XYZ file of C-alpha atoms in Angstrom:
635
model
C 128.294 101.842 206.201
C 130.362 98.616 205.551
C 133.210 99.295 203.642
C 133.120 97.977 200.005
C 135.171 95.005 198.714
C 137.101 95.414 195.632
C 135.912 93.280 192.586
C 138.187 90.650 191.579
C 138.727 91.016 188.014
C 139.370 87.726 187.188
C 136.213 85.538 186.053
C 135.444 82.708 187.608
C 136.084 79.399 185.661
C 132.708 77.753 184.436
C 131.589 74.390 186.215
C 132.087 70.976 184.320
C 128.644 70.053 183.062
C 128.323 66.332 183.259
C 128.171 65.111 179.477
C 125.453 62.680 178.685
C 125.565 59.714 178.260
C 124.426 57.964 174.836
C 124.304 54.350 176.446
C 125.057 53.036 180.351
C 126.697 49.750 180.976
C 124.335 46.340 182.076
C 125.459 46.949 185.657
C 124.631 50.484 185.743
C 121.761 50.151 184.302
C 120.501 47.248 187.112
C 121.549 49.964 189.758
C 120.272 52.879 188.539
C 123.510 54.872 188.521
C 125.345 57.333 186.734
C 127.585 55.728 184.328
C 130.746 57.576 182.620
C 130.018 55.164 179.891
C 133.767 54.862 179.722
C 135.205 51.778 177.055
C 135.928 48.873 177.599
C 134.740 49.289 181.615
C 133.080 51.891 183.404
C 134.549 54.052 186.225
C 131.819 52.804 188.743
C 132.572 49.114 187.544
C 136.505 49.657 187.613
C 136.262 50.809 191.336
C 133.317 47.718 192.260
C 135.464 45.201 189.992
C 132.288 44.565 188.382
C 132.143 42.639 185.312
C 131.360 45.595 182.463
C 129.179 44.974 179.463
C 127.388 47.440 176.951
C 124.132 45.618 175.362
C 123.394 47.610 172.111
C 119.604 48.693 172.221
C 117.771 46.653 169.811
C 116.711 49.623 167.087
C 112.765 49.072 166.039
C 112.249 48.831 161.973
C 110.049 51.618 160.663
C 107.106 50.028 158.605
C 108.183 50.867 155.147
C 104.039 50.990 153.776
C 103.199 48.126 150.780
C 102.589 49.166 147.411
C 99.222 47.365 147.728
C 98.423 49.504 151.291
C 100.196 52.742 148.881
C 96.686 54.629 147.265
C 99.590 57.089 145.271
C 102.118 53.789 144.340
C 98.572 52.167 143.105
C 97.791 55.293 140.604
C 101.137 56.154 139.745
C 101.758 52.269 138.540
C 97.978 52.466 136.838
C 98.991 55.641 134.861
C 102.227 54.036 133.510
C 100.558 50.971 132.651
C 98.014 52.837 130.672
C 100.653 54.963 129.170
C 102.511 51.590 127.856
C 99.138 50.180 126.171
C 99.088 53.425 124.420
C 102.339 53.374 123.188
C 102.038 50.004 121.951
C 99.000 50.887 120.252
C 100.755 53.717 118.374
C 101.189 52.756 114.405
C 99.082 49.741 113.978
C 97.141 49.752 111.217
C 93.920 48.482 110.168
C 95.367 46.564 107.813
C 97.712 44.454 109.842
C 94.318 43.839 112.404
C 93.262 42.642 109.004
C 96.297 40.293 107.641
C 96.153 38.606 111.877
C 92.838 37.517 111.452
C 93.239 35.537 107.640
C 94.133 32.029 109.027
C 90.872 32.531 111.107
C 88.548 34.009 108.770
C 88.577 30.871 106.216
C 86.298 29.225 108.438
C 83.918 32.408 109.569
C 86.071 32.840 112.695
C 87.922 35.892 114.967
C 91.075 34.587 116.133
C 92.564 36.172 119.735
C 94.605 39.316 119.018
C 98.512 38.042 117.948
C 99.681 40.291 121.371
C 99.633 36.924 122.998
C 102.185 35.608 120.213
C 104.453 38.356 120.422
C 105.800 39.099 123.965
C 107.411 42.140 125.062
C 111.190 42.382 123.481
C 113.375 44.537 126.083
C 116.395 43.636 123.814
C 116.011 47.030 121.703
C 116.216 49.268 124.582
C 119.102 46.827 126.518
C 121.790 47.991 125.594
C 121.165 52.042 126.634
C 120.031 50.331 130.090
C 123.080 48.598 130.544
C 125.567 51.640 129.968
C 123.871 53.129 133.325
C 123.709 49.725 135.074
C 126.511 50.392 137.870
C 129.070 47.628 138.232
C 132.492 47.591 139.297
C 136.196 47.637 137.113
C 136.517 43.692 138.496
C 133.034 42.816 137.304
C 131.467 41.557 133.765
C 128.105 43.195 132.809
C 126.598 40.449 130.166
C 124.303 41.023 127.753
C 121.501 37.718 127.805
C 120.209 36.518 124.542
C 116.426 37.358 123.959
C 114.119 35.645 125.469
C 112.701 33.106 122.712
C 110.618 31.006 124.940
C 107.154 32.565 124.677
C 107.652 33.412 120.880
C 107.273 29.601 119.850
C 107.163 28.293 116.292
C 104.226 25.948 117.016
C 101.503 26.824 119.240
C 100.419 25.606 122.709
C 98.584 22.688 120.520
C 101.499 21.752 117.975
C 98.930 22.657 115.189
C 102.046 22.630 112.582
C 105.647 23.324 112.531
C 107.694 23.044 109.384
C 111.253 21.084 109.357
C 113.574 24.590 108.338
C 111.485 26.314 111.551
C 111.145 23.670 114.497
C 112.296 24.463 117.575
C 114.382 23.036 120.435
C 112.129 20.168 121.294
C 111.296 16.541 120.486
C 107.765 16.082 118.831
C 106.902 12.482 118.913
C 105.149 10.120 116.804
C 101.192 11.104 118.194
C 101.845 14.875 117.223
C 101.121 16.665 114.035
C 104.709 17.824 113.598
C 105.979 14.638 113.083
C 103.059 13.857 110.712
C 103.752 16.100 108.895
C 107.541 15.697 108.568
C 106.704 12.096 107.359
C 104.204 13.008 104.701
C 107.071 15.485 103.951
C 110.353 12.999 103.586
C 107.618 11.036 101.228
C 106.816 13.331 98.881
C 110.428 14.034 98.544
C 111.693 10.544 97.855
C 108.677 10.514 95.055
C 110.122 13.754 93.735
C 113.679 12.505 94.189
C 114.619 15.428 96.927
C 117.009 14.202 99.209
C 115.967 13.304 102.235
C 115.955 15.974 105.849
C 117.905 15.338 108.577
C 116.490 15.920 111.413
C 119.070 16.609 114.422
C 122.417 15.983 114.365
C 121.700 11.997 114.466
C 119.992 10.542 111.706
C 118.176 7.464 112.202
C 117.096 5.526 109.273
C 114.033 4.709 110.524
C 112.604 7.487 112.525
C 114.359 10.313 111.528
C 111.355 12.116 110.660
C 110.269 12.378 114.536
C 113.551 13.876 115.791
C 113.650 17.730 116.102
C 116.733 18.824 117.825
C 117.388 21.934 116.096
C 118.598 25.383 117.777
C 115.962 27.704 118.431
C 114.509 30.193 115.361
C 115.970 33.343 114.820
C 113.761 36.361 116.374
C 110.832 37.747 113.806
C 111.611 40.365 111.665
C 112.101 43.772 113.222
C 109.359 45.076 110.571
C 107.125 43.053 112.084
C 103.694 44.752 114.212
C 104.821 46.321 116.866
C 103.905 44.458 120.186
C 100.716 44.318 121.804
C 101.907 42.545 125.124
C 103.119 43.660 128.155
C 105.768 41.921 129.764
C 104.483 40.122 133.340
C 106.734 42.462 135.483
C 105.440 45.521 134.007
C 101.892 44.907 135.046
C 100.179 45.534 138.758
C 98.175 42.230 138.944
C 96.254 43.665 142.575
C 94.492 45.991 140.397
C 90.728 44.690 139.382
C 87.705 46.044 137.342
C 84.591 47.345 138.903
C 82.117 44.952 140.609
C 79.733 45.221 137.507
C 81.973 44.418 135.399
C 83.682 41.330 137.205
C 80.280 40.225 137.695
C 78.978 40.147 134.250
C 82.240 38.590 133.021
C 82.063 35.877 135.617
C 78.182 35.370 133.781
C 80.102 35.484 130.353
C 82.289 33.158 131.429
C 80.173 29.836 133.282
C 77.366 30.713 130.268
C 80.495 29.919 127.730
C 83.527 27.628 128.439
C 83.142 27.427 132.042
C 80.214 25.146 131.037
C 82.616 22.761 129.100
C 84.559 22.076 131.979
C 82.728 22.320 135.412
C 85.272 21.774 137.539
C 84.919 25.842 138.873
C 82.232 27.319 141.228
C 80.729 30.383 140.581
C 79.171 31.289 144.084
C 82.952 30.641 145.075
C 83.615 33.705 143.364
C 80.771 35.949 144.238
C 81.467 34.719 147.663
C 85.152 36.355 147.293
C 84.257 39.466 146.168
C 81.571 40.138 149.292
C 84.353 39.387 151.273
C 86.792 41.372 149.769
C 84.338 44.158 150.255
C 83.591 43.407 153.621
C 88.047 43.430 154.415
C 88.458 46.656 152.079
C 90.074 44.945 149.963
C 92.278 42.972 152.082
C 93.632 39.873 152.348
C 92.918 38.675 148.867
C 93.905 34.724 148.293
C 96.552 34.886 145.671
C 95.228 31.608 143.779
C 91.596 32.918 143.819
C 93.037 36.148 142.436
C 94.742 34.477 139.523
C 91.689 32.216 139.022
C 90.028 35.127 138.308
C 92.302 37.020 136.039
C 92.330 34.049 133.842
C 88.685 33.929 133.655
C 87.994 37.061 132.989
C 91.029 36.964 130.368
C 88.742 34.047 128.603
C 85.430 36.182 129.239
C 86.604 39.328 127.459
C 89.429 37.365 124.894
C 87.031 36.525 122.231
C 87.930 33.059 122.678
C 84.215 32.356 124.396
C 81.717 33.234 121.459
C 83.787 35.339 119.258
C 81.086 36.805 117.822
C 80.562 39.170 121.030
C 83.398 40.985 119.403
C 85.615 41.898 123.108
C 88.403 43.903 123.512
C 91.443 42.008 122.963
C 93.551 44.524 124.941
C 91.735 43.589 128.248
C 92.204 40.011 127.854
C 95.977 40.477 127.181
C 96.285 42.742 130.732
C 93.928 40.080 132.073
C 96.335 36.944 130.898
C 99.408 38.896 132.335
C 98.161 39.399 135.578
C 97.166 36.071 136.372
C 100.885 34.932 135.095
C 102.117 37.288 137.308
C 100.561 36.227 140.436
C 101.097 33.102 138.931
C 104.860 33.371 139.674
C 104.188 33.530 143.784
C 101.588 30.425 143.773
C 103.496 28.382 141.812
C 106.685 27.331 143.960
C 104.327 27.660 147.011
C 102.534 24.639 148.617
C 99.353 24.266 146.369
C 95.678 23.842 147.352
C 92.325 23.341 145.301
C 92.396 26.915 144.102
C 95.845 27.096 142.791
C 95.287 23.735 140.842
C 92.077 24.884 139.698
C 94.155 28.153 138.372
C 96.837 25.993 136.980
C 94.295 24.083 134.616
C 92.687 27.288 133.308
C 95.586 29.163 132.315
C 96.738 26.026 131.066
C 93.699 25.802 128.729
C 94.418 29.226 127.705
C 97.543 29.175 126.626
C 97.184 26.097 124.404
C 95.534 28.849 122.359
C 98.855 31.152 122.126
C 102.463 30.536 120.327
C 103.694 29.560 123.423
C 104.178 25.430 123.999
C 107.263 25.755 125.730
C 105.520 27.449 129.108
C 102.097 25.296 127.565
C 103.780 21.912 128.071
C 105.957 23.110 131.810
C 102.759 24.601 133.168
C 101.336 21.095 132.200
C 103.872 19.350 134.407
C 103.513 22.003 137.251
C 99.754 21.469 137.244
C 100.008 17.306 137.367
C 103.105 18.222 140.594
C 100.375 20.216 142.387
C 97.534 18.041 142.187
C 99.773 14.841 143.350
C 100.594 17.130 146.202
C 97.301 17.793 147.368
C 96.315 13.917 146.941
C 93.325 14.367 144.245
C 94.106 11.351 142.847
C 94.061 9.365 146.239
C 90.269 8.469 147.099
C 90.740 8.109 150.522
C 92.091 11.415 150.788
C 88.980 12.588 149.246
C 86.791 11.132 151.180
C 87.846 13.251 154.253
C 86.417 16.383 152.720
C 82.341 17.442 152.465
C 80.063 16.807 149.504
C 81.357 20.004 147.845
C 84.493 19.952 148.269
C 84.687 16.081 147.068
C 82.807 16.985 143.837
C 85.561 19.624 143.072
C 88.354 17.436 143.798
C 87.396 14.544 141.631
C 86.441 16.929 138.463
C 89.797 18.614 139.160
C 91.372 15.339 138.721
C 89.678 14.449 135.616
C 90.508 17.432 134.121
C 94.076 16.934 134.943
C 94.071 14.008 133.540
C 92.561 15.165 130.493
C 95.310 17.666 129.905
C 97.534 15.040 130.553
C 96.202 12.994 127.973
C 95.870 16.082 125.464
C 99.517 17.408 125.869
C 101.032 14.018 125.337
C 99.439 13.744 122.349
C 99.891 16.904 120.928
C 103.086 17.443 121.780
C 104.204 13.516 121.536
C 105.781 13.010 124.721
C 105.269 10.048 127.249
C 102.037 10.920 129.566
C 102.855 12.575 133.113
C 99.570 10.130 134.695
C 100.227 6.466 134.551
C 96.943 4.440 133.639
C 96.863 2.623 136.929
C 96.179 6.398 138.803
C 92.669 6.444 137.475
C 91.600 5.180 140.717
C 89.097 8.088 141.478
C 85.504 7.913 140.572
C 83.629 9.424 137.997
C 81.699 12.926 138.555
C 78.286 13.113 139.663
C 75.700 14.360 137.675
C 74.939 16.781 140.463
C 74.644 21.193 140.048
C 77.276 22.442 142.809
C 74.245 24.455 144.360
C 73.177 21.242 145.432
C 75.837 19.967 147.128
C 76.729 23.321 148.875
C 72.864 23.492 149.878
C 73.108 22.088 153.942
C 69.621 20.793 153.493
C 68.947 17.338 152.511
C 67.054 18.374 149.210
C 66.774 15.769 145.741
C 70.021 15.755 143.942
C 69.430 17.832 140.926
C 71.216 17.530 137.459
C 73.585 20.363 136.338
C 71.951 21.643 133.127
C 72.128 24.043 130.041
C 68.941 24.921 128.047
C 67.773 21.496 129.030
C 71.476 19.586 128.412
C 72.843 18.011 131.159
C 76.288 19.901 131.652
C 78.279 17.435 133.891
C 76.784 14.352 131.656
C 79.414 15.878 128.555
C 82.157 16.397 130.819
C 81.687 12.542 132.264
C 81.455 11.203 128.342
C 84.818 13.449 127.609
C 86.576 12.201 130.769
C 86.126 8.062 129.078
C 86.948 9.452 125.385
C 90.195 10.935 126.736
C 91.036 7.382 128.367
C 90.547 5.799 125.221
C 93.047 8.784 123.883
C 95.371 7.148 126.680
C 94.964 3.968 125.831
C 95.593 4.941 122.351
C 99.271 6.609 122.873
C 100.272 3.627 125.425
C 99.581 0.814 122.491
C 99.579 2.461 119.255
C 102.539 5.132 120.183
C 104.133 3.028 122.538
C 103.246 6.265 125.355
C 105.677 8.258 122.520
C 108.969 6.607 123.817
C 110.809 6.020 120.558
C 112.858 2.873 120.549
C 115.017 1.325 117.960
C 113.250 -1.522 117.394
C 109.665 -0.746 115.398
C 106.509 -2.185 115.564
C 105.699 -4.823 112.869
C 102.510 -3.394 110.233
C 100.749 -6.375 111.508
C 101.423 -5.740 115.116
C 100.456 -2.038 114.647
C 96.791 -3.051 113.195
C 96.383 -5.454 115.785
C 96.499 -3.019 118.349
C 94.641 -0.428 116.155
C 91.693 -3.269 115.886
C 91.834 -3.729 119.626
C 90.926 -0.368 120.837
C 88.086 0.478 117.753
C 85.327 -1.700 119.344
C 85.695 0.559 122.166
C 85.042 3.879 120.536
C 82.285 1.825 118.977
C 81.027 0.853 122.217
C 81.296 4.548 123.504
C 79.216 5.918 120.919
C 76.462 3.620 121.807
C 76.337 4.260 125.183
C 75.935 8.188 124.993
C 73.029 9.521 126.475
C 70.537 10.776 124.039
C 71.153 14.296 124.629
C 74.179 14.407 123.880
C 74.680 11.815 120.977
C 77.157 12.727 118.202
C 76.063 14.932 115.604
C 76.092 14.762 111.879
C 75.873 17.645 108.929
C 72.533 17.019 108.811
C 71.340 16.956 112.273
C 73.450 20.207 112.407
C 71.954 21.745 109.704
C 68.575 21.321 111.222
C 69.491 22.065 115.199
C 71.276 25.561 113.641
C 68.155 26.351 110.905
C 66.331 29.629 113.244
C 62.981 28.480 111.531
C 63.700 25.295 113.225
C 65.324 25.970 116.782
C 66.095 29.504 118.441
C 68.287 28.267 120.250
C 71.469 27.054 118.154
C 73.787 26.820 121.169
C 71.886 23.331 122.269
C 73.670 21.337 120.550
C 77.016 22.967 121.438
C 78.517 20.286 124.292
C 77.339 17.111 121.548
C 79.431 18.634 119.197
C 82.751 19.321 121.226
C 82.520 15.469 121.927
C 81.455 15.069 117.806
C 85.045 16.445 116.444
C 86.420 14.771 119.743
C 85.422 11.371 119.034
C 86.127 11.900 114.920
C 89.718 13.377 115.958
C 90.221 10.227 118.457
C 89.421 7.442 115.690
C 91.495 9.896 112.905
C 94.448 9.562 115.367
C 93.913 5.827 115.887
C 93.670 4.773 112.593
C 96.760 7.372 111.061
C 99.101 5.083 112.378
C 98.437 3.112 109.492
C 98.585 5.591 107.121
C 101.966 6.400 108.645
C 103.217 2.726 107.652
C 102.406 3.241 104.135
C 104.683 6.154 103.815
C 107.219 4.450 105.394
C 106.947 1.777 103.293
C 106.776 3.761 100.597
C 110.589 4.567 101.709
C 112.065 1.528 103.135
C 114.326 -0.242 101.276
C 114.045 -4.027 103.120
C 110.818 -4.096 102.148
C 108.985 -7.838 101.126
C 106.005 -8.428 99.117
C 104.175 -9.817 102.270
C 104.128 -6.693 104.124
C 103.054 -4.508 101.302
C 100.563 -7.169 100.355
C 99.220 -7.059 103.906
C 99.099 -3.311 104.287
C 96.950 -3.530 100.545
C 94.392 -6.131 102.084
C 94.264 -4.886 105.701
C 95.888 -1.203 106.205
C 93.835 0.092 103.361
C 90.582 -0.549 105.219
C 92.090 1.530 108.154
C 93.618 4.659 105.875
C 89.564 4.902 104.376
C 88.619 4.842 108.405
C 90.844 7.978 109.052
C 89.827 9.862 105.646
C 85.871 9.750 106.187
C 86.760 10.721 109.827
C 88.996 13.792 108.434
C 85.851 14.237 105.897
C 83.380 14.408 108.475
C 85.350 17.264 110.898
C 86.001 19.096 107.397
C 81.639 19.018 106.917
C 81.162 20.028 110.727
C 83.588 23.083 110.345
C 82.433 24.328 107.876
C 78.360 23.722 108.953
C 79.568 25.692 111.622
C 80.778 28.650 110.083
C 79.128 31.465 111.383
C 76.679 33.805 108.925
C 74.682 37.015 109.988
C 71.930 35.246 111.446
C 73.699 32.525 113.392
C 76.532 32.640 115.518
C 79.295 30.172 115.820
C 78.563 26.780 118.146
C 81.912 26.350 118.856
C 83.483 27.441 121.815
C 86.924 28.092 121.178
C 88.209 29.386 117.799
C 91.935 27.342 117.853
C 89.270 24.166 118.834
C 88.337 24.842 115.031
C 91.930 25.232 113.597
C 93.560 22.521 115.222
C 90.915 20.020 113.719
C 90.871 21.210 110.825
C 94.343 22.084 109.535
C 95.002 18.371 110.240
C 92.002 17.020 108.105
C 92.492 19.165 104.601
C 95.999 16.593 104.834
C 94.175 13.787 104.796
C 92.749 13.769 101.161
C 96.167 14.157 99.175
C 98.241 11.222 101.929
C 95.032 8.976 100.578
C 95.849 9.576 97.365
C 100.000 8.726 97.832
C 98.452 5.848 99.566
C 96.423 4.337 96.353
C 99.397 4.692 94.524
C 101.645 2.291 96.628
């Protein structure tokens, strides 16, 4: 038996465990060795003389999901929203609903809800935000002035503004504001007032057109609480059921859309197959904000009013489409996006908003110079379809050209010289989107040729051009002013035309009278009172075009009436010859006044207009008219 060996007591020391390494050198790396990963070089390199470099590892980005592609982000941000309409809705009573509709109900009408008037006002709660705002001891936390720009005092039409509450703007000669202000300065030199200044600078002459003033103070605080949501607070990817969206879209080219064919609805059932067909993917942004807005017009009350919609839907509607409106609008444009520009456009000349009324306009003109509608060659490279579209987009940018400078009495954005493309076909879109070689086939409406109106409105509003070039001098105010004699020559130069527009309407569409309403609206006569609906848009259209020719002249009188240099040969001439024009104006006023109120809507017939602001910009103008004839006979 081997003899046992004594155990050494002491332990034996543990074995270095190579440490890892968190990242080898380039050379290393190449070689496939061990590296120390010692700083600034290696061991291995040190000992090779190798060049020693550490290449960081390029770290991948985790996919942070969308809040469109987030099913929990899309409830939560529907719940809040919903929560927000009912707090707005909290303490409005059926009275106020009431007192909103009273400059609407004097003609039988149901004016939008006011939640478009009155935006969202963050400035109550801005100050208990900015306490928790972090910012540093070197930094200044400011606190902005409320935003004023959507809470106009005129509206996206310059319907009225009075002299103690216009805004920051310039309202030229073509617009009711300055109108007004001139009928205004009269009656106060006949009452001995003294006179307004307008601005800082007063000009003799013109003063009544300037209106540099600083912005309106904010409404009351007692006023209704606010319907509107502001643009951020809204999730604009969120849409109503296919039924729904389907049988607004029917609303929709059944109402206004047939006013202004310039959109195609098989476009938009086209979009929503796909979007089924994607999940919901991929959505165009302009096609989305086309739709918002005309859904927002389906549901607003502003298409047959007497269909009574929810006012709250249109408002969500509205601020969706501004919202995506915000990403399309700095972007490179295409059809769609013009064809969304124009729409809201048209909307919001119904809202208290002409500041973002009148830029919009400008943005919309930008785009469609941009995508060359106004070039024919350009669009002549394009199909049938897709030519159609362009030119009636064009049109109806120049229309709104035509209808903001006037309004707002500021120098048209499309020069004359641009009207270069030709005029719409007479065509239905299925037609031209049809690939086979099948008769052309008028666009119609209970037997009224749709695209026939829109062709007839597109000439009137180039007489409406022609109009603010001559009579306004295109709204540039100058120092030097027209002679009387001068102004009726050029008033006499452009009324054969309307004249020989008027003849030359088809007969389906030929102007209306109170009688010929009367009998087209009388059920024991028609059933179908909406027939006559496109003749009279152009009616008050044509009576509003010669009224704004011809009060020119009335606008010399008054300022006759308070010139001081005045000669017995230019009053004497404005007696002989201006008079003749002032009576033109008045039975034009006279004749919108008869239409409205024909139109009025009773329990057995439903309004023929279209739009209820279409109503109350024509007609606040025209209840003028009889008093300023009156001042006028007693020159």
């Amino acid at each position: 038996m081997p003899p046992s060996h004594p155990r050494d007591p002491r332990p034996e020391p543990p074995r270095s465990k190579r440490q890892r390494t968190a990242l080898a050198c380039d050379s290393c790396r190449v070689r496939k060795t061990k590296c120390d990963g010692a700083r600034p070089s290696c061991g291995i390199c040190v000992d090779l003389e190798f060049v020693c470099n550490y290449t960081q590892p390029v770290r991948r980005q985790q996919s942070i999901p969308s809040e469109a592609d987030s099913p929990i982000e899309s409830r939560l941000r529907a719940i809040e929203q919903s929560l927000r309409l009912l707090a707005a809705n909290i303490g409005i009573l059926p009275a106020t609903k009431t007192r909103d509709r009273t400059t609407a109900s004097f003609l039988g009408l149901t004016s939008p809800s006011s939640s478009t008037d009155t935006p969202f006002d963050s400035s109550s709660h801005l100050s208990g935000q900015q306490a928790r705002v972090p910012h540093g001891a070197d930094q200044i936390l400011v606190n902005p002035q409320p935003d004023t720009s959507q809470n106009d005092t005129v509206d996206g039409m310059v319907v009225i503004t009075f002299a103690d509450d216009a805004t920051a703007a310039c309202f030229g000669p073509s617009s009711n504001s300055a109108f007004f202000s001139t009928i205004n300065d009269a009656v106060d030199q006949m009452r001995n007032v003294p006179a307004r200044h307008h601005g800082d600078t007063v000009c003799e002459q013109q003063d009544s057109t300037h209106f540099s003033r600083p912005v309106s103070p904010n409404p009351s605080p007692r006023r209704n609480p606010p319907l509107s949501l502001a643009v951020d607070d809204v999730n604009c990817f969120i849409l109503p059921k296919k039924e729904t969206i389907i049988e607004l879209l029917d609303r929709f080219f059944t109402g206004f859309g047939m006013l202004f064919p310039y959109i195609y609805k098989k476009t938009f059932l086209d979009g929503i197959a796909d979007m089924e067909s994607t999940s919901f993917r991929g959505v165009r942004r302009p096609w989305l904000c086309l739709l918002n807005t005309i859904m927002a017009f389906a549901t607003s009350g502003a298409v047959y009013p007497h269909r009574g919609q929810n006012q709250t839907d249109a408002e969500i509607y509205l601020q969706r489409a501004l919202k995506v409106l915000q990403d399309i609008s700095l972007q490179s444009a295409n059809l769609e996006a013009v064809q969304a520009l124009l729409l809201i456009l048209q909307y919001l000349q119904g809202t208290q908003q002409s500041a973002r009324t009148w830029t919009l306009q400008g943005l919309t003109v930008h785009a469609a110079f941009q995508i060359g509608l106004h070039s024919p060659a350009e669009n002549a490279k394009y199909g049938p379809l897709e030519r159609e579209i362009r030119k009636r987009c064009w049109h109806m940018c120049c229309i709104m050209d035509r209808t903001c400078s006037m309004t707002f009495g500021r120098p048209q954005s499309i020069r004359q010289d641009y009207q270069l493309v030709e005029l719409p076909q007479d065509v239905d879109f299925e037609t031209l989107g049809s690939e086979s070689r099948q008769e052309q086939v008028p666009s119609r409406v209970n037997g009224v040729s749709v695209v026939a109106a829109f062709v007839q409105s597109i000439k009137l509003y180039a007489l409406v051009g022609l109009i603010l070039q001559t009579v306004y001098q295109n709204n540039i105010q100058t120092k030097e002013i027209l002679p009387t004699s001068k102004v009726f020559q050029n008033i006499m130069a452009i009324e054969p035309q309307l004249a020989a527009w008027k003849t030359e309407l088809p007969s389906h569409i030929r102007l209306q009278t109170r009688d010929t309403i009367v009998e087209a609206t009388n059920p024991a006569v028609s059933d179908t009172p909406t027939d006559i609906t496109m003749s009279l848009v152009l009616t008050l259209r044509f009576l509003h075009t010669r009224m704004l020719l011809h009060r020119r002249m009335l606008v010399c009188f008054l300022q006759n009436r308070r010139s001081t240099t005045d000669t017995d040969g230019e009053r004497h001439f404005l007696m002989n010859f201006g008079k003749a024009s002032v009576e033109m104006c008045l039975s034009a006023a006279l004749d919108i006044l008869d239409i409205l109120k024909n139109n009025s809507p009773s329990s057995t017939r439903p309004p023929i207009l279209t739009t209820w602001w279409f109503q109350i910009y024509y007609g606040k103008l025209c209840f003028v008219f009889p008093c300023c004839r009156t001042r006028a006979d007693d020159l």
